[in-house]
């Protein structure tokens, strides 16, 4: 019985994999990216989470805000909006993180196996608010 421990581990792994597969199969969606955003300043305080996911061959965006995390907006993204999202991520990666504004924006982006953290205290870019407006309006 020297293999009984190994059999138990293999069985546990197979059961875990089957559970994950069935959950993904039921939901039939795959998260592509998540943007955690916070804006804080003298005249504003705002938090939101933008989740990009794929379902049945289509790309969707879901927005959860701090006002009511149970309420959200959801839209299907066309190729132009996906391109704007890619441009936002590229610009965010290159963001210098200026200072001088009373409002500070905090970004944490999870995409693939990458985590991008940026803080911007400048008054010029406002990339997230532009992206949110473009996607949901």
Short mmCIF file of C-alpha atoms in Angstrom, two decimals:
data_model
loop_
_atom_site.label_atom_id
_atom_site.label_comp_id
_atom_site.label_asym_id
_atom_site.label_seq_id
_atom_site.Cartn_x
_atom_site.Cartn_y
_atom_site.Cartn_z
CA UNK A 1 0.00 0.00 0.00
CA UNK A 2 2.81 2.48 -0.56
CA UNK A 3 0.80 4.14 -3.34
CA UNK A 4 -2.38 4.75 -1.37
CA UNK A 5 -1.28 8.28 -0.35
CA UNK A 6 -0.54 9.14 -3.96
CA UNK A 7 -3.89 7.76 -5.09
CA UNK A 8 -5.68 9.94 -2.57
CA UNK A 9 -3.79 13.05 -3.75
CA UNK A 10 -4.49 12.25 -7.40
CA UNK A 11 -8.16 11.66 -6.63
CA UNK A 12 -8.34 14.98 -4.77
CA UNK A 13 -6.72 16.79 -7.71
CA UNK A 14 -9.11 15.17 -10.18
CA UNK A 15 -12.13 16.09 -8.06
CA UNK A 16 -10.87 19.67 -7.71
CA UNK A 17 -10.28 19.92 -11.48
CA UNK A 18 -13.72 18.52 -12.22
CA UNK A 19 -15.30 21.04 -9.86
CA UNK A 20 -13.49 23.94 -11.52
CA UNK A 21 -14.43 22.66 -14.98
CA UNK A 22 -18.09 22.28 -14.05
CA UNK A 23 -18.19 25.79 -12.54
CA UNK A 24 -16.62 27.28 -15.65
CA UNK A 25 -18.87 25.20 -17.86
CA UNK A 26 -22.00 26.33 -16.02
CA UNK A 27 -20.95 29.95 -15.99
CA UNK A 28 -19.36 29.66 -19.44
CA UNK A 29 -17.36 32.84 -18.86
CA UNK A 30 -13.69 33.64 -18.41
CA UNK A 31 -12.31 36.76 -16.75
CA UNK A 32 -9.81 38.57 -18.97
CA UNK A 33 -8.95 41.57 -16.80
CA UNK A 34 -10.00 43.49 -13.71
CA UNK A 35 -9.35 47.14 -12.93
CA UNK A 36 -9.70 48.27 -9.32
CA UNK A 37 -9.92 52.06 -9.29
CA UNK A 38 -10.09 54.64 -6.52
CA UNK A 39 -10.22 58.41 -6.80
CA UNK A 40 -9.67 60.46 -3.66
CA UNK A 41 -9.43 64.20 -3.16
CA UNK A 42 -10.83 67.33 -1.61
CA UNK A 43 -13.97 67.34 -3.74
CA UNK A 44 -14.45 63.70 -4.69
CA UNK A 45 -14.20 60.15 -3.43
CA UNK A 46 -15.07 57.27 -5.74
CA UNK A 47 -14.31 53.56 -6.03
CA UNK A 48 -15.17 51.12 -8.76
CA UNK A 49 -14.23 47.79 -10.21
CA UNK A 50 -14.27 47.15 -13.96
CA UNK A 51 -14.30 43.47 -14.91
CA UNK A 52 -13.66 42.41 -18.49
CA UNK A 53 -14.72 38.88 -19.33
CA UNK A 54 -15.44 36.61 -22.26
CA UNK A 55 -18.63 34.62 -22.58
CA UNK A 56 -19.76 32.55 -25.54
CA UNK A 57 -17.23 34.20 -27.84
CA UNK A 58 -18.18 37.77 -26.90
CA UNK A 59 -16.32 40.25 -24.70
CA UNK A 60 -18.21 42.03 -21.92
CA UNK A 61 -17.48 44.72 -19.34
CA UNK A 62 -19.12 44.82 -15.93
CA UNK A 63 -18.84 47.89 -13.69
CA UNK A 64 -19.35 47.72 -9.93
CA UNK A 65 -19.25 51.01 -8.02
CA UNK A 66 -18.86 51.85 -4.35
CA UNK A 67 -22.29 53.45 -4.22
CA UNK A 68 -23.97 50.07 -4.32
CA UNK A 69 -21.80 47.05 -4.95
CA UNK A 70 -24.89 44.94 -5.65
CA UNK A 71 -25.81 47.16 -8.58
CA UNK A 72 -23.74 47.16 -11.71
CA UNK A 73 -23.70 48.07 -15.36
CA UNK A 74 -22.86 45.52 -17.98
CA UNK A 75 -22.26 45.93 -21.72
CA UNK A 76 -20.99 43.90 -24.63
CA UNK A 77 -17.76 45.35 -26.03
CA UNK A 78 -17.35 45.89 -29.75
CA UNK A 79 -13.83 45.71 -31.29
CA UNK A 80 -13.38 49.50 -31.02
CA UNK A 81 -14.08 49.44 -27.28
CA UNK A 82 -11.71 46.50 -26.80
CA UNK A 83 -9.05 48.53 -28.62
CA UNK A 84 -9.70 51.53 -26.33
CA UNK A 85 -9.30 49.23 -23.33
CA UNK A 86 -5.97 47.97 -24.70
CA UNK A 87 -4.86 51.57 -25.28
CA UNK A 88 -5.83 52.47 -21.69
CA UNK A 89 -3.70 49.62 -20.31
CA UNK A 90 -0.76 50.61 -22.51
CA UNK A 91 -1.00 54.26 -21.40
CA UNK A 92 -1.38 53.22 -17.76
CA UNK A 93 1.78 51.11 -17.94
CA UNK A 94 3.67 54.17 -19.23
CA UNK A 95 2.08 56.60 -16.77
CA UNK A 96 4.70 58.59 -14.86
CA UNK A 97 2.45 59.28 -11.87
CA UNK A 98 2.53 63.07 -11.75
CA UNK A 99 1.74 65.08 -8.63
CA UNK A 100 0.26 68.51 -8.10
CA UNK A 101 -3.47 67.87 -8.15
CA UNK A 102 -5.65 67.67 -5.04
CA UNK A 103 -7.23 64.53 -6.47
CA UNK A 104 -5.26 61.28 -6.61
CA UNK A 105 -6.19 58.23 -8.69
CA UNK A 106 -5.17 54.72 -7.63
CA UNK A 107 -5.11 51.91 -10.19
CA UNK A 108 -4.63 48.18 -9.72
CA UNK A 109 -5.01 46.16 -12.91
CA UNK A 110 -5.00 42.38 -13.12
CA UNK A 111 -4.55 41.09 -16.65
CA UNK A 112 -3.35 37.62 -17.55
CA UNK A 113 -0.76 36.85 -14.86
CA UNK A 114 0.30 40.49 -14.52
CA UNK A 115 -0.55 42.97 -11.77
CA UNK A 116 -0.08 46.67 -12.56
CA UNK A 117 -0.20 49.20 -9.71
CA UNK A 118 -0.10 52.93 -10.46
CA UNK A 119 -0.86 56.13 -8.58
CA UNK A 120 -1.52 59.38 -10.43
CA UNK A 121 -1.73 62.74 -8.70
CA UNK A 122 -1.61 64.80 -11.88
CA UNK A 123 -4.60 66.65 -13.28
CA UNK A 124 -4.15 65.77 -16.93
CA UNK A 125 -4.67 62.11 -17.82
CA UNK A 126 -7.99 61.00 -16.28
CA UNK A 127 -7.71 57.78 -18.26
CA UNK A 128 -10.12 55.71 -16.19
CA UNK A 129 -12.99 58.18 -16.24
CA UNK A 130 -12.58 58.50 -20.02
CA UNK A 131 -12.53 54.71 -20.40
CA UNK A 132 -15.58 54.23 -18.17
CA UNK A 133 -17.49 56.89 -20.07
CA UNK A 134 -16.52 55.42 -23.44
CA UNK A 135 -17.55 51.89 -22.49
CA UNK A 136 -20.80 52.58 -20.61
CA UNK A 137 -22.24 55.68 -22.33
#
